[in-house]
Short mmCIF file of C-alpha atoms and ligand atoms in Angstrom, two decimals:
data_model
loop_
_atom_site.label_atom_id
_atom_site.label_comp_id
_atom_site.label_asym_id
_atom_site.label_seq_id
_atom_site.Cartn_x
_atom_site.Cartn_y
_atom_site.Cartn_z
CA MET A 220 56.01 17.96 -0.95
CA PRO A 221 57.51 18.23 -4.40
CA ALA A 222 55.73 20.43 -6.94
CA PRO A 223 52.96 18.63 -8.99
CA ALA A 224 54.20 16.95 -12.13
CA GLN A 225 51.74 19.01 -14.19
CA PHE A 226 53.43 22.20 -12.99
CA LEU A 227 56.84 21.07 -14.05
CA LYS A 228 55.50 19.85 -17.44
CA PHE A 229 53.75 23.20 -18.02
CA VAL A 230 56.96 25.12 -17.49
CA ASP A 231 58.73 22.92 -20.04
CA ALA A 232 55.86 23.22 -22.51
CA HIS A 233 55.68 26.99 -22.20
CA GLU A 234 59.35 27.77 -22.54
CA GLU A 235 58.67 29.97 -25.59
CA ASP A 236 56.05 31.96 -23.84
CA PHE A 237 58.27 32.61 -20.90
CA ILE A 238 61.12 33.68 -23.12
CA GLN A 239 58.86 36.07 -24.99
CA ARG A 240 57.87 37.53 -21.63
CA LEU A 241 61.49 38.14 -20.73
CA ALA A 242 62.07 39.60 -24.20
CA LYS A 243 59.30 42.18 -23.60
CA ALA A 244 60.77 43.16 -20.27
CA VAL A 245 64.32 43.55 -21.54
CA GLU A 246 63.00 45.81 -24.27
CA ILE A 247 62.08 48.37 -21.68
CA PRO A 248 65.27 50.07 -20.78
CA SER A 249 64.33 50.72 -17.12
CA VAL A 250 67.72 52.27 -16.09
CA SER A 251 67.03 53.82 -12.64
CA GLY A 252 70.32 55.79 -12.49
CA ASP A 253 69.69 57.85 -15.67
CA PRO A 254 67.09 60.62 -15.58
CA ALA A 255 66.55 60.22 -19.36
CA HIS A 256 65.21 56.71 -18.69
CA ARG A 257 62.93 57.54 -15.76
CA GLU A 258 59.77 57.15 -18.00
CA ASP A 259 60.97 53.63 -18.91
CA VAL A 260 61.20 52.64 -15.24
CA PHE A 261 57.57 53.78 -14.89
CA ARG A 262 56.64 51.78 -18.02
CA MET A 263 58.40 48.70 -16.57
CA ALA A 264 56.41 49.11 -13.33
CA SER A 265 53.18 49.24 -15.33
CA PHE A 266 54.28 46.19 -17.44
CA LEU A 267 54.93 44.15 -14.27
CA GLU A 268 51.75 45.29 -12.50
CA SER A 269 49.60 44.28 -15.43
CA GLN A 270 51.35 40.84 -15.63
CA LEU A 271 50.61 40.27 -11.95
CA LYS A 272 47.02 41.34 -12.38
CA SER A 273 46.37 39.14 -15.35
CA TYR A 274 47.27 36.08 -13.09
CA GLY A 275 44.90 37.08 -10.36
CA VAL A 276 47.13 39.10 -8.05
CA GLU A 277 45.58 42.11 -6.38
CA THR A 278 48.08 45.00 -6.74
CA LYS A 279 48.82 48.49 -5.74
CA SER A 280 51.21 50.86 -7.25
CA VAL A 281 52.64 52.96 -4.46
CA PRO A 282 54.14 56.35 -5.24
CA LEU A 283 57.36 56.97 -3.27
CA GLY A 284 57.72 60.69 -3.75
CA THR A 285 60.57 62.55 -5.40
CA HIS A 286 64.41 62.61 -5.24
CA LYS A 287 67.27 64.59 -6.73
CA LEU A 288 69.43 62.98 -9.42
CA GLU A 289 72.07 64.90 -11.35
CA GLY A 290 70.67 68.09 -9.98
CA LYS A 291 67.18 67.27 -11.24
CA GLU A 292 64.13 66.73 -9.08
CA LEU A 293 62.58 63.50 -10.26
CA GLN A 294 59.49 61.38 -9.39
CA LEU A 295 60.60 58.09 -7.88
CA PRO A 296 59.18 55.08 -9.67
CA PRO A 297 56.41 53.42 -7.71
CA ALA A 298 56.82 50.18 -5.71
CA ILE A 299 54.47 47.41 -6.91
CA LEU A 300 52.78 45.59 -4.02
CA GLY A 301 50.71 42.51 -4.58
CA ARG A 302 48.82 39.76 -2.79
CA ILE A 303 47.15 36.53 -3.75
CA GLY A 304 45.68 33.95 -1.38
CA ASN A 305 44.39 34.53 2.10
CA ASP A 306 44.10 31.00 3.49
CA LYS A 307 44.80 30.96 7.26
CA GLY A 308 45.81 27.31 6.92
CA LYS A 309 48.69 28.18 4.57
CA LYS A 310 52.05 29.88 5.11
CA THR A 311 52.50 33.34 3.63
CA VAL A 312 55.63 34.08 1.59
CA LEU A 313 56.73 37.54 0.69
CA ILE A 314 58.57 37.87 -2.55
CA TYR A 315 60.91 40.77 -3.32
CA GLY A 316 62.59 41.78 -6.60
CA HIS A 317 63.57 44.78 -8.70
CA PHE A 318 62.60 45.80 -12.11
CA ASP A 319 65.17 48.45 -12.74
CA VAL A 320 68.51 47.80 -14.32
CA GLN A 321 72.00 49.16 -14.76
CA PRO A 322 72.88 51.40 -17.69
CA ALA A 323 74.04 49.72 -20.92
CA GLU A 324 75.16 51.00 -24.27
CA LEU A 325 76.21 49.04 -27.35
CA SER A 326 79.37 51.14 -27.39
CA ASP A 327 80.42 49.81 -24.00
CA GLY A 328 81.36 46.66 -25.92
CA TRP A 329 78.21 44.59 -26.10
CA SER A 330 78.05 42.00 -28.93
CA HIS A 331 74.30 42.52 -29.31
CA PRO A 332 71.96 45.45 -28.63
CA PRO A 333 71.67 45.48 -24.79
CA PHE A 334 67.94 46.11 -24.73
CA LYS A 335 66.90 43.38 -27.14
CA LEU A 336 66.83 39.87 -25.80
CA THR A 337 69.26 37.97 -28.10
CA ARG A 338 69.23 34.21 -28.18
CA ASP A 339 72.29 32.12 -28.88
CA ASP A 340 70.85 28.76 -29.71
CA ALA A 341 74.26 27.11 -29.83
CA THR A 342 75.04 27.93 -26.20
CA GLY A 343 71.46 28.27 -24.89
CA ARG A 344 72.19 31.77 -23.67
CA LEU A 345 69.75 34.68 -23.44
CA TYR A 346 71.62 37.95 -23.68
CA GLY A 347 70.23 41.37 -22.59
CA ARG A 348 70.51 43.95 -19.85
CA GLY A 349 68.54 42.72 -16.89
CA SER A 350 68.17 39.13 -18.11
CA SER A 351 69.79 37.90 -14.85
CA ASP A 352 69.67 41.07 -12.72
CA ASP A 353 66.80 41.01 -11.99
CA LYS A 354 64.14 40.77 -14.66
CA GLY A 355 64.59 36.97 -15.31
CA PRO A 356 64.10 36.04 -11.69
CA VAL A 357 61.14 38.49 -11.25
CA LEU A 358 59.47 37.03 -14.28
CA GLY A 359 60.24 33.52 -12.96
CA TRP A 360 57.70 34.33 -10.16
CA VAL A 361 55.21 35.51 -12.81
CA ASN A 362 55.76 32.28 -14.82
CA VAL A 363 54.88 30.35 -11.61
CA LEU A 364 51.63 32.30 -11.23
CA HIS A 365 50.84 31.86 -15.03
CA ALA A 366 51.25 28.08 -14.67
CA HIS A 367 48.97 27.81 -11.60
CA LYS A 368 46.25 29.97 -13.22
CA ALA A 369 46.37 28.13 -16.53
CA LEU A 370 46.30 24.74 -14.81
CA ASN A 371 43.67 25.90 -12.40
CA ILE A 372 45.54 24.56 -9.43
CA PRO A 373 45.75 26.45 -6.08
CA LEU A 374 49.01 27.95 -5.04
CA PRO A 375 50.53 25.99 -2.07
CA VAL A 376 51.11 29.27 -0.08
CA ASN A 377 49.64 32.72 0.22
CA LEU A 378 51.92 35.19 -1.71
CA ARG A 379 52.75 38.78 -1.09
CA PHE A 380 54.91 40.80 -3.56
CA CYS A 381 57.13 43.83 -3.16
CA PHE A 382 58.82 44.94 -6.42
CA GLU A 383 60.86 48.12 -6.71
CA GLY A 384 62.34 50.19 -9.50
CA MET A 385 65.21 51.97 -7.66
CA GLU A 386 67.37 49.12 -6.29
CA GLU A 387 70.31 49.79 -8.61
CA THR A 388 70.46 53.38 -7.30
CA GLY A 389 70.12 52.71 -3.61
CA SER A 390 66.38 51.76 -3.09
CA GLU A 391 65.34 55.27 -2.18
CA GLY A 392 61.99 55.51 -0.41
CA LEU A 393 61.53 51.75 0.08
CA ASP A 394 62.68 51.36 3.69
CA GLU A 395 59.99 53.80 4.79
CA LEU A 396 57.28 51.93 2.89
CA ILE A 397 58.41 48.60 4.29
CA ILE A 398 58.53 49.89 7.85
CA SER A 399 55.10 51.64 7.56
CA GLU A 400 53.42 48.54 6.07
CA ALA A 401 54.97 46.36 8.79
CA GLN A 402 53.63 48.72 11.52
CA LYS A 403 50.08 48.19 10.15
CA GLY A 404 50.39 44.53 11.17
CA GLU A 405 47.58 42.25 9.92
CA GLN A 406 46.04 45.17 8.07
CA GLY A 407 49.15 46.01 6.04
CA TRP A 408 50.20 44.49 2.82
CA PHE A 409 52.75 42.32 4.65
CA GLY A 410 50.28 41.16 7.29
CA GLY A 411 50.79 37.54 8.28
CA VAL A 412 54.08 37.06 6.34
CA ASP A 413 55.98 34.01 7.60
CA CYS A 414 59.20 34.38 5.55
CA VAL A 415 60.81 36.39 2.74
CA CYS A 416 62.32 35.07 -0.45
CA ILE A 417 64.50 37.18 -2.78
CA SER A 418 65.85 35.87 -6.05
CA ASP A 419 68.40 38.61 -6.96
CA ASN A 420 71.63 36.77 -6.61
CA TYR A 421 73.71 34.18 -8.53
CA TRP A 422 75.45 30.84 -8.08
CA LEU A 423 79.06 31.09 -6.99
CA ASN A 424 80.22 29.33 -10.14
CA THR A 425 78.59 27.83 -13.31
CA ARG A 426 78.06 24.36 -11.83
CA THR A 427 76.58 24.32 -8.34
CA PRO A 428 73.37 25.96 -7.19
CA CYS A 429 73.51 27.85 -3.91
CA LEU A 430 71.46 29.51 -1.21
CA THR A 431 72.70 32.84 0.02
CA TYR A 432 72.54 33.88 3.66
CA GLY A 433 74.49 37.12 3.74
CA LEU A 434 74.98 40.27 1.77
CA ARG A 435 77.49 43.17 2.30
CA GLY A 436 76.15 46.58 2.96
CA ILE A 437 77.53 49.66 1.21
CA THR A 438 78.37 53.32 1.71
CA TYR A 439 79.10 55.47 -1.33
CA PHE A 440 81.10 58.72 -1.35
CA LYS A 441 81.67 61.54 -3.81
CA VAL A 442 84.58 63.88 -2.91
CA MET A 443 84.82 67.09 -4.83
CA ILE A 444 87.84 69.24 -5.11
CA SER A 445 87.45 72.76 -6.60
CA GLY A 446 89.64 75.81 -6.85
CA PRO A 447 89.86 77.64 -10.12
CA ALA A 448 86.71 79.33 -11.49
CA LYS A 449 87.10 77.52 -14.82
CA ASP A 450 89.32 74.96 -16.63
CA LEU A 451 92.88 76.33 -17.11
CA HIS A 452 95.71 76.03 -19.66
CA SER A 453 98.42 73.92 -18.20
CA GLY A 454 101.04 75.81 -20.13
CA VAL A 455 99.88 79.13 -18.65
CA PHE A 456 98.96 77.93 -15.09
CA GLY A 457 100.99 74.77 -14.55
CA ARG A 458 103.23 75.20 -11.40
CA MET A 459 101.50 78.55 -10.67
CA VAL A 460 98.40 77.20 -8.89
CA HIS A 461 97.08 74.33 -6.77
CA GLU A 462 95.57 71.80 -9.22
CA PRO A 463 92.35 69.98 -8.07
CA MET A 464 93.16 66.82 -9.98
CA THR A 465 96.54 66.46 -8.26
CA ASP A 466 94.92 66.81 -4.88
CA LEU A 467 92.21 64.38 -5.70
CA VAL A 468 94.50 61.70 -6.99
CA LEU A 469 96.75 62.05 -3.89
CA LEU A 470 93.70 61.89 -1.62
CA MET A 471 92.28 58.86 -3.37
CA SER A 472 95.60 57.03 -3.21
CA LYS A 473 95.28 57.13 0.55
CA LEU A 474 92.14 55.08 0.79
CA VAL A 475 93.20 51.49 -0.08
CA ASP A 476 96.38 49.64 -0.80
CA VAL A 477 97.28 47.36 -3.64
CA ASN A 478 96.30 44.32 -1.67
CA GLY A 479 92.81 45.56 -0.85
CA ASN A 480 93.63 46.70 2.69
CA ILE A 481 91.55 49.68 3.68
CA LEU A 482 93.78 52.44 4.95
CA ILE A 483 91.12 54.49 6.87
CA PRO A 484 91.89 53.86 10.50
CA GLY A 485 89.28 51.81 12.30
CA VAL A 486 87.38 50.45 9.31
CA ASP A 487 89.09 47.07 8.77
CA GLU A 488 89.64 46.86 12.53
CA MET A 489 85.88 46.66 13.22
CA VAL A 490 85.63 43.17 11.78
CA GLN A 491 86.77 40.12 13.81
CA SER A 492 89.33 37.86 12.23
CA PRO A 493 87.96 34.48 11.11
CA THR A 494 88.39 31.38 13.30
CA GLU A 495 89.92 28.23 11.79
CA GLU A 496 86.36 26.70 11.71
CA GLU A 497 85.09 29.61 9.76
CA ARG A 498 87.95 29.38 7.27
CA ALA A 499 87.15 25.76 6.76
CA LEU A 500 83.62 26.75 5.73
CA TYR A 501 84.94 28.82 2.88
CA ASP A 502 87.37 26.06 1.91
CA SER A 503 84.43 23.70 1.56
CA LEU A 504 82.73 25.69 -1.14
CA ASP A 505 82.87 24.65 -4.74
CA TYR A 506 85.17 27.35 -6.00
CA SER A 507 88.70 27.83 -7.17
CA ILE A 508 91.23 30.53 -7.99
CA GLN A 509 90.56 29.57 -11.64
CA ASP A 510 86.89 30.39 -11.18
CA VAL A 511 87.56 33.89 -9.93
CA GLU A 512 90.22 34.55 -12.59
CA GLU A 513 88.00 33.15 -15.41
CA SER A 514 85.03 35.33 -14.38
CA ALA A 515 87.31 38.38 -13.97
CA GLY A 516 88.86 37.67 -17.29
CA GLY A 517 92.44 38.04 -15.95
CA LYS A 518 94.96 36.29 -13.73
CA ILE A 519 94.63 38.92 -11.06
CA ALA A 520 93.46 37.19 -7.82
CA LEU A 521 94.56 38.85 -4.65
CA ALA A 522 95.56 35.59 -2.92
CA THR A 523 96.62 32.04 -3.94
CA ASP A 524 94.30 30.20 -1.61
CA LYS A 525 90.58 30.07 -2.28
CA ALA A 526 89.40 30.61 1.32
CA SER A 527 91.23 33.96 1.43
CA VAL A 528 89.85 35.04 -1.91
CA LEU A 529 86.33 33.99 -0.95
CA MET A 530 86.57 35.73 2.44
CA GLY A 531 87.58 38.89 0.63
CA ARG A 532 84.24 38.97 -1.12
CA MET A 533 81.97 37.38 1.52
CA ARG A 534 83.15 38.35 5.06
CA SER A 535 85.58 41.36 4.66
CA PRO A 536 84.80 44.94 3.81
CA SER A 537 86.29 46.26 0.57
CA LEU A 538 86.96 49.75 -0.80
CA SER A 539 86.74 50.38 -4.56
CA LEU A 540 87.60 53.47 -6.49
CA HIS A 541 84.96 53.95 -9.19
CA GLY A 542 85.79 57.12 -11.19
CA ILE A 543 86.52 60.78 -11.41
CA GLU A 544 83.84 63.13 -12.64
CA GLY A 545 84.97 66.27 -14.40
CA ALA A 546 88.43 64.85 -15.39
CA PHE A 547 89.58 64.91 -18.98
CA TYR A 548 89.03 61.47 -20.40
CA GLY A 549 88.67 61.93 -24.18
CA ALA A 550 91.11 60.90 -26.94
CA GLY A 551 94.15 62.92 -27.57
CA GLY A 552 96.34 64.98 -25.35
CA LYS A 553 94.34 67.98 -24.13
CA THR A 554 96.52 70.17 -21.93
CA VAL A 555 93.83 71.17 -19.54
CA ILE A 556 93.79 71.61 -15.77
CA PRO A 557 90.22 70.60 -14.79
CA ALA A 558 88.65 73.19 -12.54
CA LYS A 559 86.49 70.83 -10.48
CA VAL A 560 86.81 67.08 -10.10
CA SER A 561 84.86 64.61 -8.04
CA GLY A 562 86.21 61.17 -6.97
CA LYS A 563 83.72 58.42 -6.46
CA PHE A 564 84.45 55.46 -4.17
CA SER A 565 82.41 53.06 -2.09
CA ILE A 566 82.99 50.65 0.80
CA ARG A 567 81.29 47.28 0.98
CA LEU A 568 80.37 46.71 4.64
CA VAL A 569 80.11 43.60 6.77
CA PRO A 570 78.69 43.24 10.31
CA PRO A 571 79.07 45.15 12.64
CA GLN A 572 79.76 47.91 10.10
CA THR A 573 76.95 50.25 8.97
CA PRO A 574 76.99 53.54 7.10
CA ASP A 575 76.28 55.19 10.43
CA ASN A 576 79.37 53.91 12.22
CA VAL A 577 81.77 53.91 9.31
CA ASN A 578 80.99 57.32 7.58
CA PRO A 579 82.24 59.43 10.43
CA LEU A 580 85.64 57.60 10.23
CA VAL A 581 85.81 58.21 6.46
CA VAL A 582 84.95 61.92 6.70
CA LYS A 583 87.41 62.48 9.50
CA TYR A 584 90.22 60.76 7.63
CA LEU A 585 89.56 62.48 4.31
CA ASN A 586 89.58 65.87 6.05
CA ALA A 587 92.82 65.11 7.90
CA GLU A 588 94.61 63.77 4.77
CA PHE A 589 93.47 66.73 2.75
CA LYS A 590 94.78 69.11 5.37
CA LYS A 591 98.17 67.37 5.13
CA LEU A 592 98.35 68.34 1.49
CA ASN A 593 98.49 72.05 2.41
CA SER A 594 96.41 72.88 -0.66
CA LYS A 595 94.43 76.04 -1.05
CA ASN A 596 91.71 74.18 -3.01
CA THR A 597 88.41 73.24 -1.38
CA LEU A 598 87.27 69.75 -0.40
CA THR A 599 83.56 68.86 -0.26
CA ILE A 600 82.43 65.48 0.89
CA GLU A 601 79.08 64.02 -0.19
CA GLU A 602 77.61 60.77 1.11
CA LEU A 603 75.56 59.34 -1.76
CA HIS A 604 73.66 56.12 -0.88
CA GLY A 605 74.09 53.48 1.75
CA GLY A 606 72.77 50.13 2.90
CA LYS A 607 73.41 47.88 5.92
CA PRO A 608 74.92 44.38 5.65
CA TRP A 609 72.75 41.37 6.34
CA VAL A 610 73.49 37.86 7.66
CA GLU A 611 70.78 35.27 8.23
CA ASP A 612 70.41 32.05 10.20
CA HIS A 613 70.52 29.31 7.53
CA ASN A 614 69.36 26.58 9.90
CA HIS A 615 65.80 27.69 9.39
CA TRP A 616 62.83 25.94 7.80
CA ASN A 617 62.95 28.58 5.06
CA TYR A 618 66.39 27.43 3.99
CA GLU A 619 65.55 23.81 4.49
CA ALA A 620 62.64 24.23 2.06
CA ALA A 621 64.92 25.90 -0.53
CA LYS A 622 67.59 23.11 0.00
CA ARG A 623 65.01 20.37 -0.79
CA ALA A 624 63.64 22.28 -3.74
CA THR A 625 67.20 22.71 -5.16
CA LEU A 626 67.86 19.05 -4.64
CA GLU A 627 64.67 18.13 -6.49
CA ILE A 628 65.30 20.35 -9.47
CA TYR A 629 69.06 20.22 -9.85
CA LYS A 630 69.81 16.91 -8.05
CA GLN A 631 72.60 18.73 -6.16
CA THR A 632 72.88 19.95 -2.59
CA PRO A 633 73.27 23.81 -2.77
CA ASP A 634 76.37 25.57 -1.50
CA LEU A 635 75.65 28.00 1.35
CA THR A 636 77.16 31.41 0.39
CA ARG A 637 77.41 34.92 1.54
CA GLU A 638 77.61 37.52 -1.20
CA GLY A 639 79.70 40.56 -1.80
CA GLY A 640 76.97 42.61 -3.43
CA SER A 641 74.24 44.60 -1.70
CA ILE A 642 70.40 44.72 -1.70
CA PRO A 643 69.78 47.61 0.62
CA VAL A 644 66.32 46.54 1.85
CA THR A 645 67.19 42.97 2.90
CA LEU A 646 67.93 43.74 6.42
CA THR A 647 64.92 46.10 6.56
CA PHE A 648 62.63 43.13 5.71
CA ALA A 649 64.32 40.95 8.37
CA GLU A 650 64.07 43.61 11.08
CA ALA A 651 60.75 45.17 10.27
CA LEU A 652 58.81 41.87 9.80
CA ARG A 653 60.98 39.82 12.17
CA VAL A 654 61.00 36.88 9.82
CA ASN A 655 63.64 34.79 8.15
CA VAL A 656 64.89 36.03 4.74
CA LEU A 657 66.34 33.78 2.08
CA LEU A 658 68.16 34.55 -1.16
CA LEU A 659 67.42 31.88 -3.82
CA PRO A 660 69.21 32.44 -7.04
CA MET A 661 68.25 31.78 -10.62
CA GLY A 662 71.39 32.76 -12.56
CA ARG A 663 74.96 31.65 -12.64
CA GLY A 664 78.18 33.29 -11.47
CA ASP A 665 79.23 34.14 -15.04
CA ASP A 666 76.06 35.98 -16.02
CA GLY A 667 77.81 39.30 -16.05
CA ALA A 668 75.33 41.33 -14.01
CA HIS A 669 76.14 45.05 -14.41
CA SER A 670 78.69 44.11 -17.15
CA THR A 671 78.64 43.96 -20.97
CA ASN A 672 76.98 40.99 -22.53
CA GLU A 673 74.81 40.17 -19.45
CA LYS A 674 73.04 36.86 -19.97
CA LEU A 675 70.80 34.28 -18.38
CA ASP A 676 71.12 30.69 -19.51
CA LYS A 677 67.84 29.45 -20.88
CA SER A 678 68.21 26.35 -18.71
CA ASN A 679 68.57 28.57 -15.56
CA TYR A 680 65.50 30.58 -16.60
CA ILE A 681 63.42 27.41 -17.10
CA GLU A 682 64.76 25.23 -14.29
CA GLY A 683 64.91 28.38 -12.15
CA THR A 684 61.13 28.89 -12.68
CA LYS A 685 60.58 25.28 -11.59
CA LEU A 686 62.84 25.89 -8.57
CA LEU A 687 60.86 28.94 -7.40
CA GLY A 688 57.62 27.07 -7.74
CA THR A 689 59.00 23.94 -6.10
CA TYR A 690 60.32 26.06 -3.16
CA LEU A 691 56.81 27.30 -2.48
CA TYR A 692 55.57 23.62 -2.29
CA GLU A 693 58.44 22.83 0.09
CA VAL A 694 57.61 25.82 2.31
CA ALA A 695 54.04 24.52 2.40
CA ALA A 696 55.23 21.07 3.32
CA GLY A 697 57.17 22.46 6.34
CA GLN A 698 59.93 20.58 8.23
N1 LIG B 257 71.57 41.83 -7.62
C1 LIG B 257 72.53 42.73 -7.07
C2 LIG B 257 72.99 42.30 -5.73
C3 LIG B 257 73.99 41.23 -5.68
C4 LIG B 257 75.20 41.42 -6.29
C5 LIG B 257 73.67 40.00 -5.16
C6 LIG B 257 76.22 40.43 -6.31
C7 LIG B 257 74.66 39.03 -5.19
C8 LIG B 257 75.81 39.25 -5.76
C9 LIG B 257 71.80 44.10 -6.98
O1 LIG B 257 71.01 44.33 -8.06
C10 LIG B 257 72.87 45.23 -7.02
O2 LIG B 257 73.64 45.30 -7.97
N2 LIG B 257 72.94 45.96 -5.95
C11 LIG B 257 73.72 47.08 -5.90
C12 LIG B 257 73.19 47.95 -4.73
C13 LIG B 257 73.76 49.32 -4.61
C14 LIG B 257 73.59 50.17 -5.77
C15 LIG B 257 73.16 50.01 -3.35
C16 LIG B 257 75.20 46.80 -5.68
O3 LIG B 257 75.51 45.79 -4.97
O4 LIG B 257 76.07 47.45 -6.21
ZN1 LIG B 258 69.82 42.82 -8.54
ZN1 LIG B 259 72.31 44.89 -9.77
#
């Protein structure tokens, strides 16, 4: 059952309203990882809740308690739950999305102020932090509600919503809420849910829409090395004391090799090698070495064949070194020995890896390697956040509905992908509600989520809104 023509027409006719809605959202710098922006995440929650309410959704703003960030005790932003429709004859779809964003500063190298939606009419691009990850897609659902209310046509399915404001910093508190709502059964906010749809991912490239049936998990570490009571002069103390920075750089160099192999014993080994059949699956995706090198902005791919490169992202774990807190990084040649430095790294996980079975291997290895250095400094290991990987059955009616919807809107059969990124609560939805979960993207592979000049193409926003709406009609139509 394709979406009614009047819905599709309405979306085209209200392009400007929808862009204004996105502009308002981008203007709220809801950066969850920065305590200075916590108020803004709350403001964004209120904005979204009022939008949902204005289109007839019953909502609840659920407090999630407090947490510690940069040594400060902070209120977690609320989750926004919603429901509309209670027709026993219709399917019930649960929508998840996040309204927080990654940090962004003009000085990082943005061409436009990151928290002002900037339109480039020549290219049809809408620039701004969160335009693609994940405010555009979240507002895509609001646009669908808007159209149905204005046209006075019933939604084809019952809808339930779960929006959060902490996804970019590990979704703290949300697992517990999902599990407790699931345990309430029919009485809970997720009672009667038949499937879940998340629009928080991207096409693999800039040409071919996709459906995503897997995400990697993550485990994030902070390793601190301390020794001196304060920063020291290298001319006075150099070669007289154990230096924390030297120890840390040596330790971090033992984690991963130049080809991406993880050097922590047992971690890569947990994952089975691909069969020839599986390799062929990756070979069939519309992707090339040129695509990865173009989106990375450098000729730096780890392999020369596309299946290997894609498997690196989709079905292998990876370990990335992110930064060193406390190190000297300013201009000039300061001759300091930093007193205390913390190295940050994370491992993206694939089944059967989880933070629970990987973290002990990491901790054991770090301690053993540090011991080998024979340093008198002190090593402290902190596990920051984590999330389990997720892989779904894509031969399900939920995916079939999304396939038909994609074909109707884009006239193309979507690629089936697994993704390298993480959305910590995806597996929680699947396990707690025992239903199929689908990732249905709005944006393209070159949107630059988390990067400078993040954008969403206007056509992806508008056609994406039609896609989300059409998907609901296809779910209603069934097999
Ligand atoms: N939208 C992304 C997840 C994603 C990334 C999907 C790449 C598909 C491809 C999400 O907002 C995100 O960035 N997640 C974090 C989670 C982490 C902080 C626990 C990530 O993957 O780094
Ligand atoms: Zn996201
Ligand atoms: Zn993100």
